[in-house]
Amino acid sequence: AAPALLRVEEDALRAFLLKAELNVGAARRERVFRGRSEREVATLRATLAQEIYSSLFSWLTRLIGRGIVPPKRSVDCRKLGLLDLYGFEVFAVNGFEQFLINYCNERLQHFFNRQVVTCEAEEYAQEGLDADGQWRKLTLSCQLPALTLLEGEPGRGLGVFSVINDR
């Protein structure tokens, strides 16, 4: 399946992973092939997977960026960013590593919201101090849609991580 998705011949991918090419001789024009060790193959495979994920992430963010770009005459300028504990981090170009940092921060923000706001709201409701439902409404606003998009919701659909992992 991987060669088909990468649009390469299976034999070419296998040779790339299993054999190293060396240029030898006085003019370095002679090519010699040697087999890679299991450790070299595993490292190369992991590196290739990381590069594919990074390229996929870059493609996905470009696609989303084109989808939210305002018309040329529009004064409203929209940006895509993930809210984390330290505020929004919006860069001209986000790499896969920055995405993972933002995701972890988003998770921490969700945990903070749950521990501070949601638990307090539940306690106020149990004590009868939320008669108008304002605290309950506040807990709904503490939900982070970016996490739902990435992780999915039980019984409601897959997230981006699940879709990528299945591929």
mmCIF file of N, CA, C and O in Angstrom, residues 103-160:
data_model
loop_
_atom_site.group_PDB
_atom_site.id
_atom_site.type_symbol
_atom_site.label_atom_id
_atom_site.label_comp_id
_atom_site.label_asym_id
_atom_site.label_seq_id
_atom_site.Cartn_x
_atom_site.Cartn_y
_atom_site.Cartn_z
ATOM 1 N N TYR A 103 -0.640 21.512 19.924
ATOM 2 C CA TYR A 103 -1.594 20.480 20.328
ATOM 3 C C TYR A 103 -1.445 20.162 21.816
ATOM 4 O O TYR A 103 -2.439 20.083 22.544
ATOM 5 N N CYS A 104 -0.217 19.993 22.283
ATOM 6 C CA CYS A 104 0.010 19.700 23.704
ATOM 7 C C CYS A 104 -0.481 20.853 24.576
ATOM 8 O O CYS A 104 -1.096 20.633 25.628
ATOM 9 N N ASN A 105 -0.225 22.069 24.138
ATOM 10 C CA ASN A 105 -0.708 23.230 24.895
ATOM 11 C C ASN A 105 -2.235 23.291 24.912
ATOM 12 O O ASN A 105 -2.848 23.659 25.922
ATOM 13 N N GLU A 106 -2.848 22.914 23.798
ATOM 14 C CA GLU A 106 -4.314 22.878 23.723
ATOM 15 C C GLU A 106 -4.870 21.849 24.712
ATOM 16 O O GLU A 106 -5.867 22.081 25.378
ATOM 17 N N ARG A 107 -4.195 20.704 24.794
ATOM 18 C CA ARG A 107 -4.584 19.667 25.753
ATOM 19 C C ARG A 107 -4.480 20.196 27.182
ATOM 20 O O ARG A 107 -5.352 19.953 28.010
ATOM 21 N N LEU A 108 -3.365 20.891 27.485
ATOM 22 C CA LEU A 108 -3.197 21.477 28.818
ATOM 23 C C LEU A 108 -4.279 22.506 29.114
ATOM 24 O O LEU A 108 -4.803 22.571 30.226
ATOM 25 N N GLN A 109 -4.626 23.320 28.114
ATOM 26 C CA GLN A 109 -5.676 24.321 28.286
ATOM 27 C C GLN A 109 -7.001 23.626 28.590
ATOM 28 O O GLN A 109 -7.754 24.063 29.454
ATOM 29 N N HIS A 110 -7.285 22.542 27.892
ATOM 30 C CA HIS A 110 -8.519 21.794 28.128
ATOM 31 C C HIS A 110 -8.543 21.240 29.551
ATOM 32 O O HIS A 110 -9.562 21.314 30.246
ATOM 33 N N PHE A 111 -7.423 20.687 29.987
ATOM 34 C CA PHE A 111 -7.321 20.159 31.347
ATOM 35 C C PHE A 111 -7.539 21.282 32.363
ATOM 36 O O PHE A 111 -8.289 21.126 33.335
ATOM 37 N N PHE A 112 -6.921 22.434 32.139
ATOM 38 C CA PHE A 112 -7.085 23.587 33.027
ATOM 39 C C PHE A 112 -8.552 24.011 33.075
ATOM 40 O O PHE A 112 -9.111 24.226 34.155
ATOM 41 N N ASN A 113 -9.186 24.134 31.906
ATOM 42 C CA ASN A 113 -10.601 24.524 31.851
ATOM 43 C C ASN A 113 -11.461 23.538 32.632
ATOM 44 O O ASN A 113 -12.362 23.925 33.377
ATOM 45 N N ARG A 114 -11.178 22.266 32.445
ATOM 46 C CA ARG A 114 -11.960 21.225 33.130
ATOM 47 C C ARG A 114 -11.793 21.327 34.640
ATOM 48 O O ARG A 114 -12.752 21.281 35.376
ATOM 49 N N GLN A 115 -10.559 21.459 35.096
ATOM 50 C CA GLN A 115 -10.293 21.490 36.533
ATOM 51 C C GLN A 115 -10.803 22.759 37.203
ATOM 52 O O GLN A 115 -11.333 22.699 38.307
ATOM 53 N N VAL A 116 -10.647 23.876 36.558
ATOM 54 C CA VAL A 116 -10.999 25.141 37.208
ATOM 55 C C VAL A 116 -12.449 25.521 36.947
ATOM 56 O O VAL A 116 -13.255 25.626 37.867
ATOM 57 N N VAL A 117 -12.798 25.716 35.697
ATOM 58 C CA VAL A 117 -14.114 26.273 35.367
ATOM 59 C C VAL A 117 -15.218 25.226 35.486
ATOM 60 O O VAL A 117 -16.222 25.449 36.175
ATOM 61 N N THR A 118 -15.055 24.088 34.847
ATOM 62 C CA THR A 118 -16.124 23.099 34.812
ATOM 63 C C THR A 118 -16.415 22.532 36.200
ATOM 64 O O THR A 118 -17.585 22.404 36.590
ATOM 65 N N CYS A 119 -15.372 22.211 36.947
ATOM 66 C CA CYS A 119 -15.596 21.666 38.301
ATOM 67 C C CYS A 119 -16.280 22.691 39.198
ATOM 68 O O CYS A 119 -17.164 22.347 39.993
ATOM 69 N N GLU A 120 -15.891 23.956 39.091
ATOM 70 C CA GLU A 120 -16.537 25.008 39.877
ATOM 71 C C GLU A 120 -18.000 25.153 39.485
ATOM 72 O O GLU A 120 -18.872 25.305 40.346
ATOM 73 N N ALA A 121 -18.270 25.098 38.182
ATOM 74 C CA ALA A 121 -19.651 25.235 37.707
ATOM 75 C C ALA A 121 -20.520 24.097 38.239
ATOM 76 O O ALA A 121 -21.668 24.313 38.646
ATOM 77 N N GLU A 122 -19.985 22.888 38.231
ATOM 78 C CA GLU A 122 -20.738 21.741 38.750
ATOM 79 C C GLU A 122 -21.006 21.903 40.248
ATOM 80 O O GLU A 122 -22.093 21.599 40.728
ATOM 81 N N GLU A 123 -20.008 22.394 40.959
ATOM 82 C CA GLU A 123 -20.179 22.605 42.397
ATOM 83 C C GLU A 123 -21.240 23.678 42.661
ATOM 84 O O GLU A 123 -22.096 23.515 43.527
ATOM 85 N N TYR A 124 -21.209 24.775 41.908
ATOM 86 C CA TYR A 124 -22.207 25.837 42.065
ATOM 87 C C TYR A 124 -23.600 25.302 41.767
ATOM 88 O O TYR A 124 -24.564 25.626 42.471
ATOM 89 N N ALA A 125 -23.730 24.469 40.731
ATOM 90 C CA ALA A 125 -25.034 23.910 40.376
ATOM 91 C C ALA A 125 -25.549 23.002 41.491
ATOM 92 O O ALA A 125 -26.737 23.043 41.834
ATOM 93 N N GLN A 126 -24.662 22.177 42.073
ATOM 94 C CA GLN A 126 -25.055 21.291 43.162
ATOM 95 C C GLN A 126 -25.501 22.077 44.391
ATOM 96 O O GLN A 126 -26.378 21.630 45.134
ATOM 97 N N GLU A 127 -24.903 23.249 44.596
ATOM 98 C CA GLU A 127 -25.256 24.080 45.745
ATOM 99 C C GLU A 127 -26.420 25.017 45.447
ATOM 100 O O GLU A 127 -26.803 25.829 46.288
ATOM 101 N N GLY A 128 -26.973 24.939 44.241
ATOM 102 C CA GLY A 128 -28.105 25.782 43.869
ATOM 103 C C GLY A 128 -27.717 27.222 43.570
ATOM 104 O O GLY A 128 -28.562 28.114 43.612
ATOM 105 N N LEU A 129 -26.459 27.475 43.246
ATOM 106 C CA LEU A 129 -25.993 28.833 42.988
ATOM 107 C C LEU A 129 -25.954 29.180 41.502
ATOM 108 O O LEU A 129 -25.446 30.238 41.117
ATOM 109 N N ASP A 130 -26.503 28.303 40.677
ATOM 110 C CA ASP A 130 -26.494 28.553 39.227
ATOM 111 C C ASP A 130 -27.924 28.537 38.694
ATOM 112 O O ASP A 130 -28.229 27.895 37.694
ATOM 113 N N ALA A 131 -28.785 29.271 39.343
ATOM 114 C CA ALA A 131 -30.201 29.274 38.989
ATOM 115 C C ALA A 131 -30.438 29.759 37.566
ATOM 116 O O ALA A 131 -31.323 29.250 36.875
ATOM 117 N N ASP A 132 -29.671 30.737 37.114
ATOM 118 C CA ASP A 132 -29.893 31.268 35.766
ATOM 119 C C ASP A 132 -29.110 30.503 34.691
ATOM 120 O O ASP A 132 -29.229 30.799 33.501
ATOM 121 N N GLY A 133 -28.305 29.528 35.079
ATOM 122 C CA GLY A 133 -27.582 28.688 34.118
ATOM 123 C C GLY A 133 -26.356 29.326 33.499
ATOM 124 O O GLY A 133 -25.809 28.804 32.530
ATOM 125 N N GLN A 134 -25.892 30.443 34.040
ATOM 126 C CA GLN A 134 -24.737 31.120 33.450
ATOM 127 C C GLN A 134 -23.450 30.303 33.573
ATOM 128 O O GLN A 134 -22.627 30.288 32.668
ATOM 129 N N TRP A 135 -23.278 29.630 34.709
ATOM 130 C CA TRP A 135 -22.077 28.815 34.872
ATOM 131 C C TRP A 135 -22.098 27.628 33.922
ATOM 132 O O TRP A 135 -21.080 27.242 33.371
ATOM 133 N N ARG A 136 -23.283 27.047 33.725
ATOM 134 C CA ARG A 136 -23.403 25.923 32.792
ATOM 135 C C ARG A 136 -23.053 26.386 31.380
ATOM 136 O O ARG A 136 -22.365 25.699 30.634
ATOM 137 N N LYS A 137 -23.511 27.585 31.004
ATOM 138 C CA LYS A 137 -23.182 28.125 29.679
ATOM 139 C C LYS A 137 -21.685 28.363 29.549
ATOM 140 O O LYS A 137 -21.106 28.160 28.481
ATOM 141 N N LEU A 138 -21.068 28.795 30.636
ATOM 142 C CA LEU A 138 -19.627 29.040 30.618
ATOM 143 C C LEU A 138 -18.862 27.739 30.366
ATOM 144 O O LEU A 138 -17.873 27.724 29.621
ATOM 145 N N THR A 139 -19.312 26.642 30.930
ATOM 146 C CA THR A 139 -18.612 25.367 30.707
ATOM 147 C C THR A 139 -18.702 24.945 29.242
ATOM 148 O O THR A 139 -17.770 24.346 28.716
ATOM 149 N N LEU A 140 -19.799 25.262 28.587
ATOM 150 C CA LEU A 140 -19.926 24.931 27.168
ATOM 151 C C LEU A 140 -18.928 25.715 26.333
ATOM 152 O O LEU A 140 -18.394 25.220 25.342
ATOM 153 N N SER A 141 -18.661 26.956 26.741
ATOM 154 C CA SER A 141 -17.694 27.765 25.988
ATOM 155 C C SER A 141 -16.261 27.327 26.260
ATOM 156 O O SER A 141 -15.355 27.726 25.539
ATOM 157 N N CYS A 142 -16.041 26.510 27.275
ATOM 158 C CA CYS A 142 -14.697 26.009 27.581
ATOM 159 C C CYS A 142 -14.310 24.827 26.708
ATOM 160 O O CYS A 142 -13.180 24.365 26.761
ATOM 161 N N GLN A 143 -15.236 24.317 25.924
ATOM 162 C CA GLN A 143 -14.915 23.219 25.024
ATOM 163 C C GLN A 143 -14.020 23.766 23.913
ATOM 164 O O GLN A 143 -14.243 24.864 23.418
ATOM 165 N N LEU A 144 -13.017 23.035 23.545
ATOM 166 C CA LEU A 144 -12.055 23.487 22.552
ATOM 167 C C LEU A 144 -12.261 22.729 21.245
ATOM 168 O O LEU A 144 -11.899 21.562 21.135
ATOM 169 N N PRO A 145 -12.856 23.379 20.234
ATOM 170 C CA PRO A 145 -13.166 22.687 18.982
ATOM 171 C C PRO A 145 -11.928 22.165 18.258
ATOM 172 O O PRO A 145 -12.018 21.204 17.508
ATOM 173 N N ALA A 146 -10.776 22.780 18.478
ATOM 174 C CA ALA A 146 -9.554 22.286 17.822
ATOM 175 C C ALA A 146 -9.242 20.865 18.284
ATOM 176 O O ALA A 146 -8.828 20.025 17.484
ATOM 177 N N LEU A 147 -9.462 20.582 19.565
ATOM 178 C CA LEU A 147 -9.224 19.226 20.066
ATOM 179 C C LEU A 147 -10.213 18.241 19.469
ATOM 180 O O LEU A 147 -9.851 17.117 19.130
ATOM 181 N N THR A 148 -11.456 18.658 19.348
ATOM 182 C CA THR A 148 -12.471 17.792 18.752
ATOM 183 C C THR A 148 -12.104 17.484 17.305
ATOM 184 O O THR A 148 -12.216 16.342 16.860
ATOM 185 N N LEU A 149 -11.638 18.485 16.580
ATOM 186 C CA LEU A 149 -11.225 18.283 15.197
ATOM 187 C C LEU A 149 -10.069 17.287 15.123
ATOM 188 O O LEU A 149 -10.060 16.390 14.295
ATOM 189 N N LEU A 150 -9.100 17.424 16.005
ATOM 190 C CA LEU A 150 -7.910 16.576 15.965
ATOM 191 C C LEU A 150 -8.159 15.179 16.527
ATOM 192 O O LEU A 150 -7.697 14.192 15.964
ATOM 193 N N GLU A 151 -8.880 15.097 17.641
ATOM 194 C CA GLU A 151 -9.056 13.818 18.332
ATOM 195 C C GLU A 151 -10.362 13.119 17.995
ATOM 196 O O GLU A 151 -10.492 11.919 18.215
ATOM 197 N N GLY A 152 -11.357 13.864 17.537
ATOM 198 C CA GLY A 152 -12.674 13.298 17.306
ATOM 199 C C GLY A 152 -13.448 13.236 18.609
ATOM 200 O O GLY A 152 -12.952 13.625 19.666
ATOM 201 N N GLU A 153 -14.684 12.768 18.524
ATOM 202 C CA GLU A 153 -15.519 12.607 19.712
ATOM 203 C C GLU A 153 -16.092 11.202 19.712
ATOM 204 O O GLU A 153 -16.534 10.717 18.670
ATOM 205 N N PRO A 154 -16.099 10.551 20.868
ATOM 206 C CA PRO A 154 -16.656 9.197 20.931
ATOM 207 C C PRO A 154 -18.097 9.165 20.421
ATOM 208 O O PRO A 154 -18.928 9.951 20.860
ATOM 209 N N GLY A 155 -18.350 8.305 19.460
ATOM 210 C CA GLY A 155 -19.694 8.152 18.929
ATOM 211 C C GLY A 155 -20.133 9.220 17.949
ATOM 212 O O GLY A 155 -21.223 9.149 17.406
ATOM 213 N N ARG A 156 -19.271 10.222 17.700
ATOM 214 C CA ARG A 156 -19.694 11.308 16.813
ATOM 215 C C ARG A 156 -18.801 11.457 15.592
ATOM 216 O O ARG A 156 -19.076 12.278 14.731
ATOM 217 N N GLY A 157 -17.708 10.723 15.519
ATOM 218 C CA GLY A 157 -16.870 10.810 14.333
ATOM 219 C C GLY A 157 -15.399 10.775 14.659
ATOM 220 O O GLY A 157 -14.986 10.965 15.807
ATOM 221 N N LEU A 158 -14.633 10.504 13.623
ATOM 222 C CA LEU A 158 -13.191 10.403 13.764
ATOM 223 C C LEU A 158 -12.541 11.777 13.721
ATOM 224 O O LEU A 158 -13.044 12.689 13.087
ATOM 225 N N GLY A 159 -11.393 11.879 14.355
ATOM 226 C CA GLY A 159 -10.609 13.089 14.275
ATOM 227 C C GLY A 159 -9.508 12.935 13.241
ATOM 228 O O GLY A 159 -9.292 11.869 12.670
ATOM 229 N N VAL A 160 -8.794 14.026 12.998
ATOM 230 C CA VAL A 160 -7.712 14.032 12.022
ATOM 231 C C VAL A 160 -6.656 12.992 12.378
ATOM 232 O O VAL A 160 -6.159 12.270 11.508
#
